[in-house]
């Protein structure tokens, strides 16, 4: 299985590089620059492509070119910017700069669309192509967050998923949105789950849980897929 | 009541200019260029601002400047581009040009966010500020349409609405998404409703119905608002 | 137009009797017992049928029989029980009695289904049949309320609406769910709207607003309908 | 871990008995009668309780009594009746008998609520209590099916889940709705997945996939849970 993770340099994306795939699979990380030291995993081929989705058209072309000739089984679009003051008590929409707003929309929406468009031919040559979009609970009604642009772009991913399924159902394209709550991005997979689960007094979601779930999604038969996974922290009062 | 309609030169936007407001109210139309002949309505002041939301930052600034000093009670963002082959039998996502995709995302998402941001101070000086976003049934799960970018940007409007309500609830900001199905944009309000309802063998929604509904939304007490109106054609098999 | 309102003796149902229809229309109220003094409205014929939906099968048959021979244009199922301690600070699911739970499920779900089934032949003989189900914001994800049975039964109405539209789309059956927030049921339509809007420090929805909206729904062309109206109080922090 | 599966005698419920839990865990099956031969699994204790949820109040009391004194970690309510002609081409709502409608509502809604209520004390004594409700894609907007009562009762499960999470968030109660599409209930877990995936020309979902997913849900850290899993067949044109 050949799996591409876009936005792979840190946090959840890095955890996908650490935890997805089995012996014989290959992983392709995409981030703005190639990490100085690539993760190594026994039996798994790990490649990297540098591309800056802030310029989505050339970035998409670059990634597709680097893929040329091969099939792609799974594309995980895990890239998503948020406002510089997002999730802070002093966040205020009226203080967001127009430049930041436009950059977020470009990377989170146009970037996703153009990269998927560029990679669809490679995906559709897979017997069971899957796209996974890292959304957020901010893509759900009643999410209770005031970040306008982040919310807009995460809702947009759901729209991308809907239309892709409609356009490529006959080719068996599966598209899954992961609507994730507050993640614990401090502890990588090397930290035991029990310990990671202690951080933030248990109020954040260990990356282990997300990786475990995505591993399961990738192991489903080609007959089915999960459209949407809504996964908040257990004590999150918004859900 | 002072009502601004963005995307007012034709179709539904033009019908809003023809049909919203009562004697003593003022309407402000926004479109790329000022129409050569403005609609005239007895007792209603109608102004026009030319602004091209394809350049959202200067356009938003221009509109806000033209508004300076006054309050705004209602902002209707009715502007929305779609793919050049959208809703045609030969539409294919892989044939959408990257330039078109980016232009749609800019106008439909960044344009909406930046214009709302620029106008919020004027809106919040109203006793009962209301924003109405013209969405689409393509903003709903299961919409059954393959247009990826249109779907993404219409879902994005829902995200904008969610976050705005959260950020400005204490100021009483009402935000409504109109999720409209296939509209009959051939017949303007001057055509009697009964006749407009005959077109397309009854399979499209007369603009009269939408205008009537929005008039009702604007007449609600400040205690309430309608979050979302889902309004498909009666025979639309998707809903 | 012939309009039946089930659950018409008080609150919103009574306001529908007071405010829907125009000269030449007829209204049929349904409640457990016929009010001692019926509302009178000039030019509008008002009838009443006594039926107790706690026994839904005979009640449905009784109402249908009283309707026999005529068409019905609009059926409003406005009947809905809630838990005796619902919306109180001391509400606790574990304290709900099994008898109460079963009674609520019977009236709110079985009652709605069986009455609709019994009246569908009369509705389908209308040129533009409409069913309106009085739901609640408790039918929406993230509603933030702990009343299990009320929530279950209000979600159930959405399921009824979905399936009815699918089964009777070709006959043009419109089904609308009204998802209403906290209502001001103290002030009837005779109280001026401005005054009703003052009650509860503006935190509840005047019945006038709901009646106005439903009047608009009933005036739409037969080409369209509104699937769902989500109408919370403006300051309701859950939405 | 102690796991109860209600509706365990056949289909998906039986597959849960065959496939959930690991050595040291205990499973409790609930169905109308105790199977003549219980499934045996090495290292896993399997008990059975006979209870007929068509009489939900005594059935819930009976199950709770049989549980008395112990904790319960997971409750899976997998019981759900459908109309006798459901999913057949000749299904017609007007032909459903009132008795059948009421029986479905009783088992699917009242049964679920009363059993959960009776078992909550045992569940809340678990460190990480989980409830899983077997819903259906018929619980989702746009499901495209005309079965009114089935749709109503499956939507109702979502309402149960919402309210339970709100009422018992502080105790860490996780509630998950499984919205499953067309299942292949012909092939049990003993049939290899690859073979099960061939049935119905690949148009139905092997039980293996559902069991695998639920195993993952039960292995998540107590910090999180999945609110809703929407899992249709890959080619299902409704989603």
PDB file of C-alpha atoms in Angstrom, chain B residues 13 50 78 124 129 165 167 199 237:
ATOM      1  CA  UNK B  13     -29.735  39.319  -6.005  1.00  0.00           C
ATOM      2  CA  UNK B  50     -19.218  48.861  -7.608  1.00  0.00           C
ATOM      3  CA  UNK B  78     -25.492  36.576  -2.420  1.00  0.00           C
ATOM      4  CA  UNK B 124     -23.014  45.820  15.092  1.00  0.00           C
ATOM      5  CA  UNK B 129     -28.043  43.046  12.930  1.00  0.00           C
ATOM      6  CA  UNK B 165     -22.754  33.462  15.761  1.00  0.00           C
ATOM      7  CA  UNK B 167     -18.200  35.406  18.253  1.00  0.00           C
ATOM      8  CA  UNK B 199     -41.628  27.235 -15.881  1.00  0.00           C
ATOM      9  CA  UNK B 237     -35.038  13.555  -5.638  1.00  0.00           C
TER      10      UNK B 237
END
